[in-house]
């Protein structure tokens, strides 16, 4: 169906996959995070997302609105996360795009591909600023959808000689290692997977720490992507205390990140603050990007799709 004033255009996952490339998305997310961190009300409006949780299923549902003046776009993402799902994906999302001129809905977009790619793009931005020199080894903890998108995005920025994969169910790690190819190897223990890693990505659905401070090489950079609840953690508190910690949103981290809240770690800077002032980067130290996800990342991705598909 063609988009028009009366009917929003539906944009499928396949269409989004075709037009959303990391060469465009990584700089767009970098710019969006920098805009957000300037907290200039007439550039961007992004309230803290509304989250509902469902203890019995350990489910989560969030509504994430944002207005971007520079992109001339109003976006709301709605996303569910049910980690116990087995026969269906754990995450399901939709992205609604509205006109800034008259409020009409311009598009209804699949939100799953956008979530996968923009989350990985944000980690790629952090890794670009916080990795010391040319990294040799990448370790990925978790072998789900975000593990795959993170490998693709970070490999767009750096070419790794070695990719180490761990998963709490080893078959997942073996499958992802096989997909990646000869540079990749599955490991039975987290300790062995991360021992030599210059960059570590944690993309599990664990609510308890999987990565311990004593296993991490000094100076490594960690993209901590999971644990989106105030009582969940992927990293042990000592690792958070030992590291220079970055967040996508200070408010988001203080509201939702058990890794930050339970460790009482200090947030050194937002990624966007670091983009605006690169002297905030500490690549020689052990660094953690605590990623929770912010709507401006979704808007940056949606803008690329709107422009490429010429959505009215
Ligand atoms: N920061 C952000 O912007 C976003 C964060 N996420 C988070 O990233 C994480 C991964 O997401 P997806 O890859 O889409 O999920 P997924 O369901 O595709 O993969 C989850 C992975 O975690 C593993 N896992 C599950 N339970 C575990 C446990 N108890 N201990 C260790 N590993 C376990 C699974 O085997 C699988 O490899 C989730 O926590 C999700 O909420 C997801 C989207 C955006
Ligand atoms: O930003 C997002 O999208 C999500 N963040 C936390 C986990 C669910 C999806």
CSV table of C-alpha atoms and ligand atoms in Angstrom, one decimal:
chain,number,residue,atom,x,y,z
A,1,UNK,CA,0.0,0.0,0.0
A,2,UNK,CA,1.4,3.4,-1.0
A,3,UNK,CA,1.7,5.9,1.9
A,4,UNK,CA,-0.5,8.9,1.7
A,5,UNK,CA,-2.0,11.5,4.0
A,6,UNK,CA,-4.8,9.1,4.8
A,7,UNK,CA,-3.0,5.8,5.0
A,8,UNK,CA,0.4,5.2,6.7
A,9,UNK,CA,2.8,3.0,4.8
A,10,UNK,CA,3.7,-0.4,6.4
A,11,UNK,CA,7.4,-1.1,6.1
A,12,UNK,CA,8.4,-4.8,6.5
A,13,UNK,CA,11.4,-6.2,8.2
A,14,UNK,CA,12.8,-7.2,4.7
A,15,UNK,CA,12.5,-3.7,3.4
A,16,UNK,CA,14.2,-2.3,6.5
A,17,UNK,CA,17.0,-4.9,6.3
A,18,UNK,CA,17.6,-3.9,2.6
A,19,UNK,CA,17.8,-0.2,3.2
A,20,UNK,CA,19.5,0.0,6.7
A,21,UNK,CA,23.2,-0.4,6.3
A,22,UNK,CA,25.8,0.1,9.1
A,23,UNK,CA,27.9,2.5,6.9
A,24,UNK,CA,24.9,4.9,7.3
A,25,UNK,CA,23.5,3.8,10.6
A,26,UNK,CA,26.6,4.0,12.8
A,27,UNK,CA,27.3,7.7,12.0
A,28,UNK,CA,23.5,8.4,12.3
A,29,UNK,CA,23.3,6.9,15.8
A,30,UNK,CA,26.5,8.7,16.8
A,31,UNK,CA,25.0,12.0,15.7
A,32,UNK,CA,21.7,11.2,17.5
A,33,UNK,CA,23.3,10.3,20.8
A,34,UNK,CA,25.4,13.5,20.6
A,35,UNK,CA,22.2,15.5,20.0
A,36,UNK,CA,20.4,13.8,22.9
A,37,UNK,CA,23.4,14.5,25.3
A,38,UNK,CA,23.3,18.2,24.5
A,39,UNK,CA,19.8,18.2,26.2
A,40,UNK,CA,18.8,21.1,24.0
A,41,UNK,CA,15.0,21.1,24.1
A,42,UNK,CA,14.5,22.5,20.7
A,43,UNK,CA,16.8,19.9,19.0
A,44,UNK,CA,15.3,16.8,20.6
A,45,UNK,CA,12.6,15.7,23.0
A,46,UNK,CA,13.0,12.3,24.5
A,47,UNK,CA,11.2,11.5,27.8
A,48,UNK,CA,12.3,8.6,29.9
A,49,UNK,CA,10.5,5.5,28.4
A,50,UNK,CA,7.5,4.0,30.1
A,51,UNK,CA,8.2,0.4,31.2
A,52,UNK,CA,5.7,-2.3,32.4
A,53,UNK,CA,7.0,-5.5,33.9
A,54,UNK,CA,5.2,-8.8,34.4
A,55,UNK,CA,6.9,-10.8,37.2
A,56,UNK,CA,5.2,-14.2,36.4
A,57,UNK,CA,6.6,-14.3,32.8
A,58,UNK,CA,9.6,-12.1,33.6
A,59,UNK,CA,8.1,-10.0,30.7
A,60,UNK,CA,8.8,-6.4,29.9
A,61,UNK,CA,7.0,-3.9,27.7
A,62,UNK,CA,8.3,-0.4,26.9
A,63,UNK,CA,6.9,2.6,25.1
A,64,UNK,CA,9.7,4.9,23.7
A,65,UNK,CA,8.6,8.3,22.2
A,66,UNK,CA,11.0,10.9,20.7
A,67,UNK,CA,10.9,14.1,18.6
A,68,UNK,CA,14.0,15.0,16.5
A,69,UNK,CA,13.9,18.5,15.0
A,70,UNK,CA,17.0,18.0,12.9
A,71,UNK,CA,15.5,14.8,11.4
A,72,UNK,CA,12.0,16.4,11.3
A,73,UNK,CA,10.5,13.2,12.7
A,74,UNK,CA,8.3,12.0,15.6
A,75,UNK,CA,8.8,8.3,16.4
A,76,UNK,CA,7.4,6.0,19.1
A,77,UNK,CA,8.7,2.5,19.5
A,78,UNK,CA,6.8,-0.1,21.4
A,79,UNK,CA,8.7,-3.2,22.4
A,80,UNK,CA,8.1,-6.3,24.4
A,81,UNK,CA,10.8,-8.6,25.9
A,82,UNK,CA,9.8,-12.0,27.2
A,83,UNK,CA,13.0,-13.8,28.0
A,84,UNK,CA,11.3,-17.2,28.6
A,85,UNK,CA,10.0,-17.3,25.1
A,86,UNK,CA,11.1,-20.5,23.3
A,87,UNK,CA,9.0,-21.0,20.2
A,88,UNK,CA,8.7,-17.3,19.4
A,89,UNK,CA,11.3,-14.4,19.5
A,90,UNK,CA,12.1,-12.9,22.9
A,91,UNK,CA,11.7,-9.4,21.5
A,92,UNK,CA,8.9,-8.0,19.4
A,93,UNK,CA,8.7,-4.3,18.4
A,94,UNK,CA,6.9,-1.9,16.2
A,95,UNK,CA,7.9,1.7,15.3
A,96,UNK,CA,5.3,4.4,14.5
A,97,UNK,CA,6.4,7.5,12.5
A,98,UNK,CA,4.3,10.6,12.7
A,99,UNK,CA,4.3,13.9,10.7
A,100,UNK,CA,5.7,16.9,12.6
A,101,UNK,CA,3.5,19.1,10.5
A,102,UNK,CA,0.0,17.7,11.2
A,103,UNK,CA,0.5,14.6,13.5
A,104,UNK,CA,-0.7,12.2,10.9
A,105,UNK,CA,0.9,8.7,11.0
A,106,UNK,CA,3.4,8.4,8.1
A,107,UNK,CA,4.6,4.9,8.6
A,108,UNK,CA,4.2,1.7,10.6
A,109,UNK,CA,7.6,-0.1,10.6
A,110,UNK,CA,8.8,-3.5,11.8
A,111,UNK,CA,10.8,-2.6,15.0
A,112,UNK,CA,12.7,-5.9,15.3
A,113,UNK,CA,15.4,-5.3,12.7
A,114,UNK,CA,15.7,-1.6,13.7
A,115,UNK,CA,16.2,-2.6,17.3
A,116,UNK,CA,18.8,-5.2,16.4
A,117,UNK,CA,20.8,-2.9,14.1
A,118,UNK,CA,20.6,0.4,16.1
A,119,UNK,CA,21.6,-1.3,19.4
A,120,UNK,CA,24.6,-2.8,17.7
A,121,UNK,CA,25.4,0.5,16.0
A,122,UNK,CA,25.4,2.2,19.4
A,123,UNK,CA,27.9,-0.4,20.7
A,124,UNK,CA,30.0,0.2,17.6
A,125,UNK,CA,30.1,3.9,18.3
A,126,UNK,CA,31.2,3.2,21.9
A,127,UNK,CA,33.9,0.7,20.8
A,128,UNK,CA,35.3,3.2,18.2
A,129,UNK,CA,36.0,5.7,21.0
A,130,UNK,CA,37.0,3.3,23.8
A,131,UNK,CA,39.2,0.7,22.2
A,132,UNK,CA,42.9,1.1,22.6
A,133,UNK,CA,44.5,1.0,19.1
A,134,UNK,CA,43.7,-1.9,16.8
A,135,UNK,CA,41.9,-4.7,18.7
A,136,UNK,CA,42.8,-8.3,18.0
A,137,UNK,CA,40.2,-10.4,19.8
A,138,UNK,CA,36.5,-9.9,20.2
A,139,UNK,CA,34.5,-11.9,22.8
A,140,UNK,CA,30.7,-12.3,22.6
A,141,UNK,CA,28.8,-13.6,25.6
A,142,UNK,CA,25.4,-14.8,24.3
A,143,UNK,CA,24.5,-16.2,20.9
A,144,UNK,CA,21.1,-14.7,20.1
A,145,UNK,CA,19.9,-12.0,17.8
A,146,UNK,CA,21.9,-9.2,19.3
A,147,UNK,CA,25.0,-11.3,19.3
A,148,UNK,CA,24.7,-11.6,15.5
A,149,UNK,CA,24.0,-7.9,15.0
A,150,UNK,CA,26.8,-6.9,17.3
A,151,UNK,CA,29.3,-9.0,15.4
A,152,UNK,CA,28.2,-7.4,12.1
A,153,UNK,CA,28.2,-3.9,13.4
A,154,UNK,CA,31.5,-4.0,15.4
A,155,UNK,CA,33.2,-5.9,12.6
A,156,UNK,CA,32.2,-3.0,10.3
A,157,UNK,CA,34.4,-0.7,12.4
A,158,UNK,CA,37.3,-3.2,13.3
A,159,UNK,CA,38.6,-6.3,11.6
A,160,UNK,CA,39.2,-8.9,14.4
A,161,UNK,CA,41.7,-11.7,14.1
A,162,UNK,CA,39.9,-13.8,16.7
A,163,UNK,CA,36.2,-14.0,17.7
A,164,UNK,CA,35.4,-16.0,20.9
A,165,UNK,CA,31.8,-17.0,21.6
A,166,UNK,CA,30.3,-18.3,24.8
A,167,UNK,CA,26.7,-19.1,25.5
A,168,UNK,CA,25.1,-20.8,28.5
A,169,UNK,CA,23.7,-23.3,26.1
A,170,UNK,CA,26.9,-24.4,24.2
A,171,UNK,CA,25.0,-25.3,21.0
A,172,UNK,CA,24.2,-21.7,20.5
A,173,UNK,CA,27.8,-20.7,20.7
A,174,UNK,CA,28.9,-23.5,18.4
A,175,UNK,CA,26.2,-22.4,15.8
A,176,UNK,CA,27.2,-18.8,15.9
A,177,UNK,CA,31.0,-19.6,15.7
A,178,UNK,CA,30.2,-21.7,12.6
A,179,UNK,CA,28.2,-18.9,11.0
A,180,UNK,CA,31.0,-16.4,11.5
A,181,UNK,CA,33.7,-18.7,10.1
A,182,UNK,CA,37.3,-19.7,10.7
A,183,UNK,CA,38.2,-16.7,12.9
A,184,UNK,CA,35.5,-17.7,15.4
A,185,UNK,CA,35.7,-20.3,18.2
A,186,UNK,CA,33.1,-21.4,20.8
A,187,UNK,CA,34.3,-21.6,24.4
A,188,UNK,CA,32.9,-23.7,27.3
A,189,UNK,CA,33.7,-21.1,29.9
A,190,UNK,CA,33.4,-17.3,30.0
A,191,UNK,CA,36.8,-17.1,31.6
A,192,UNK,CA,38.5,-18.7,28.6
A,193,UNK,CA,36.4,-16.8,26.1
A,194,UNK,CA,37.3,-13.3,27.5
A,195,UNK,CA,40.9,-13.9,28.8
A,196,UNK,CA,42.6,-12.3,25.7
A,197,UNK,CA,39.7,-10.2,24.6
A,198,UNK,CA,40.2,-6.5,23.7
A,199,UNK,CA,36.5,-6.0,23.2
A,200,UNK,CA,33.8,-7.9,25.0
A,201,UNK,CA,30.0,-7.8,24.2
A,202,UNK,CA,27.5,-9.1,26.8
A,203,UNK,CA,24.2,-9.9,25.1
A,204,UNK,CA,22.6,-12.4,27.3
A,205,UNK,CA,19.2,-12.6,28.9
A,206,UNK,CA,20.8,-13.4,32.2
A,207,UNK,CA,19.6,-11.6,35.3
A,208,UNK,CA,22.7,-12.5,37.3
A,209,UNK,CA,26.4,-11.6,36.5
A,210,UNK,CA,28.1,-13.7,33.8
A,211,UNK,CA,31.3,-11.7,33.6
A,212,UNK,CA,33.7,-11.3,36.5
A,213,UNK,CA,36.3,-8.6,37.0
A,214,UNK,CA,39.2,-11.0,37.5
A,215,UNK,CA,38.7,-12.5,34.0
A,216,UNK,CA,38.9,-9.2,32.1
A,217,UNK,CA,42.2,-8.0,30.5
A,218,UNK,CA,43.1,-4.5,31.8
A,219,UNK,CA,42.2,-1.9,29.2
A,220,UNK,CA,39.5,-4.0,27.6
A,221,UNK,CA,36.3,-2.4,26.4
A,222,UNK,CA,33.0,-4.0,27.4
A,223,UNK,CA,29.6,-3.3,25.7
A,224,UNK,CA,27.1,-4.5,28.3
A,225,UNK,CA,23.9,-4.7,26.4
A,226,UNK,CA,21.7,-7.0,28.5
A,227,UNK,CA,20.2,-6.7,32.0
A,228,UNK,CA,17.7,-3.9,31.4
A,229,UNK,CA,16.1,-4.1,34.8
A,230,UNK,CA,17.1,-2.4,38.1
A,231,UNK,CA,17.4,-5.8,39.8
A,232,UNK,CA,19.2,-7.5,36.9
A,233,UNK,CA,23.0,-7.5,36.2
A,234,UNK,CA,25.4,-9.1,33.6
A,235,UNK,CA,28.6,-7.8,35.1
A,236,UNK,CA,29.9,-8.4,38.7
A,237,UNK,CA,29.8,-5.3,40.9
A,238,UNK,CA,33.6,-5.3,41.2
A,239,UNK,CA,34.0,-5.1,37.4
A,240,UNK,CA,31.7,-2.1,37.3
A,241,UNK,CA,33.7,-0.5,40.2
A,242,UNK,CA,37.0,-1.2,38.4
A,243,UNK,CA,35.9,0.3,35.1
A,244,UNK,CA,35.2,3.7,33.6
A,245,UNK,CA,31.5,3.5,33.0
A,246,UNK,CA,29.6,5.1,30.1
A,247,UNK,CA,25.8,5.0,29.4
A,248,UNK,CA,23.5,6.0,26.6
A,249,UNK,CA,21.4,7.9,29.0
A,250,UNK,CA,22.2,8.8,32.6
A,251,UNK,CA,18.5,8.9,33.5
A,252,UNK,CA,17.9,5.6,31.8
A,253,UNK,CA,20.8,3.9,33.6
A,254,UNK,CA,19.9,5.2,37.0
A,255,UNK,CA,16.3,4.1,36.5
A,256,UNK,CA,16.8,0.7,34.8
A,257,UNK,CA,20.3,-0.6,35.0
A,258,UNK,CA,21.0,-3.1,37.8
A,259,UNK,CA,24.6,-3.2,36.7
A,260,UNK,CA,24.8,0.5,37.7
A,261,UNK,CA,22.4,0.7,40.5
A,262,UNK,CA,23.5,-2.5,42.4
A,263,UNK,CA,27.2,-1.8,42.0
A,264,UNK,CA,26.8,1.9,42.9
A,265,UNK,CA,29.3,2.6,40.1
A,266,UNK,CA,29.6,6.2,38.9
A,267,UNK,CA,28.7,7.1,35.3
A,268,UNK,CA,31.7,8.9,33.9
A,269,UNK,CA,29.9,10.1,30.8
A,270,UNK,CA,27.1,9.4,28.3
A,271,UNK,CA,28.3,8.2,24.9
A,272,UNK,CA,26.8,11.4,23.4
A,273,UNK,CA,28.7,13.5,25.8
A,274,UNK,CA,31.9,11.7,24.7
A,275,UNK,CA,31.1,12.3,21.0
A,276,UNK,CA,30.6,16.0,21.8
A,277,UNK,CA,33.8,16.1,23.9
A,278,UNK,CA,36.3,13.3,22.9
A,279,UNK,CA,38.5,14.2,25.9
A,280,UNK,CA,36.0,12.2,27.9
A,281,UNK,CA,37.2,9.0,26.2
A,282,UNK,CA,39.4,6.8,28.4
A,283,UNK,CA,40.5,4.1,25.9
A,284,UNK,CA,43.6,3.1,27.8
A,285,UNK,CA,41.5,2.1,30.9
A,286,UNK,CA,39.0,-0.8,31.3
A,287,UNK,CA,35.8,0.7,30.0
A,288,UNK,CA,32.1,-0.3,30.2
A,289,UNK,CA,29.3,1.0,27.9
A,290,UNK,CA,26.1,0.2,29.8
A,291,UNK,CA,23.6,0.1,27.0
A,292,UNK,CA,19.9,0.2,27.8
A,293,UNK,CA,18.5,1.6,24.5
A,294,UNK,CA,17.2,5.1,23.8
A,295,UNK,CA,14.5,6.2,21.3
A,296,UNK,CA,16.8,8.5,19.5
A,297,UNK,CA,18.6,5.5,18.2
A,298,UNK,CA,15.3,4.2,16.7
A,299,UNK,CA,14.6,7.6,15.2
A,300,UNK,CA,18.0,7.8,13.6
A,301,UNK,CA,17.3,4.4,12.0
A,302,UNK,CA,13.7,5.3,11.0
A,303,UNK,CA,14.9,8.5,9.4
A,304,UNK,CA,17.3,6.5,7.1
A,305,UNK,CA,14.4,4.3,6.1
A,306,UNK,CA,12.0,7.2,5.5
A,307,UNK,CA,14.5,8.9,3.3
A,308,UNK,CA,15.6,5.8,1.3
A,309,UNK,CA,12.0,4.7,0.7
A,310,UNK,CA,10.9,8.3,0.1
A,311,UNK,CA,7.9,8.0,2.5
A,312,UNK,CA,5.7,11.1,2.3
B,1,LIG,N1,20.5,-2.2,25.2
B,1,LIG,C1,19.6,-2.2,24.3
B,1,LIG,O1,19.3,-1.2,23.5
B,1,LIG,C2,18.9,-3.5,24.0
B,1,LIG,C3,19.2,-4.6,24.8
B,1,LIG,N2,18.6,-5.8,24.6
B,1,LIG,C4,19.0,-6.9,25.5
B,1,LIG,O2,20.1,-7.7,24.9
B,1,LIG,C5,20.0,-9.1,25.4
B,1,LIG,C6,20.0,-10.0,24.2
B,1,LIG,O3,18.9,-9.7,23.4
B,1,LIG,P1,18.6,-10.7,22.1
B,1,LIG,O4,19.9,-11.2,21.6
B,1,LIG,O5,17.7,-10.0,21.2
B,1,LIG,O6,17.9,-11.9,22.9
B,1,LIG,P2,17.9,-13.5,22.4
B,1,LIG,O7,16.7,-14.1,23.1
B,1,LIG,O8,17.9,-13.6,20.9
B,1,LIG,O9,19.2,-14.1,23.0
B,1,LIG,C7,19.5,-14.2,24.4
B,1,LIG,C8,20.8,-14.9,24.6
B,1,LIG,O10,21.0,-15.0,26.0
B,1,LIG,C9,21.1,-16.4,26.3
B,1,LIG,N3,20.6,-16.6,27.7
B,1,LIG,C10,19.3,-16.7,28.0
B,1,LIG,N4,19.2,-16.9,29.4
B,1,LIG,C11,20.4,-16.9,29.9
B,1,LIG,C12,21.0,-17.0,31.2
B,1,LIG,N5,20.2,-17.2,32.2
B,1,LIG,N6,22.3,-16.9,31.3
B,1,LIG,C13,23.1,-16.7,30.2
B,1,LIG,N7,22.7,-16.6,29.0
B,1,LIG,C14,21.3,-16.7,28.8
B,1,LIG,C15,20.4,-17.2,25.3
B,1,LIG,O11,20.9,-18.5,25.2
B,1,LIG,C16,20.7,-16.3,24.0
B,1,LIG,O12,22.0,-16.7,23.5
B,1,LIG,C17,18.7,-9.1,26.2
B,1,LIG,O13,18.9,-9.0,27.6
B,1,LIG,C18,17.9,-7.9,25.7
B,1,LIG,O14,17.0,-7.4,26.6
B,1,LIG,C19,17.8,-6.0,23.5
B,1,LIG,C20,17.5,-5.0,22.7
B,1,LIG,C21,18.0,-3.6,22.9
B,2,LIG,O1,15.9,-0.2,23.7
B,2,LIG,C1,15.3,-1.2,23.4
B,2,LIG,O2,14.7,-1.4,22.3
B,2,LIG,C2,15.2,-2.3,24.5
B,2,LIG,N1,15.9,-2.1,25.6
B,2,LIG,C3,15.9,-3.0,26.7
B,2,LIG,C4,15.4,-4.4,26.3
B,2,LIG,C5,14.3,-4.3,25.4
B,2,LIG,C6,14.5,-3.5,24.2
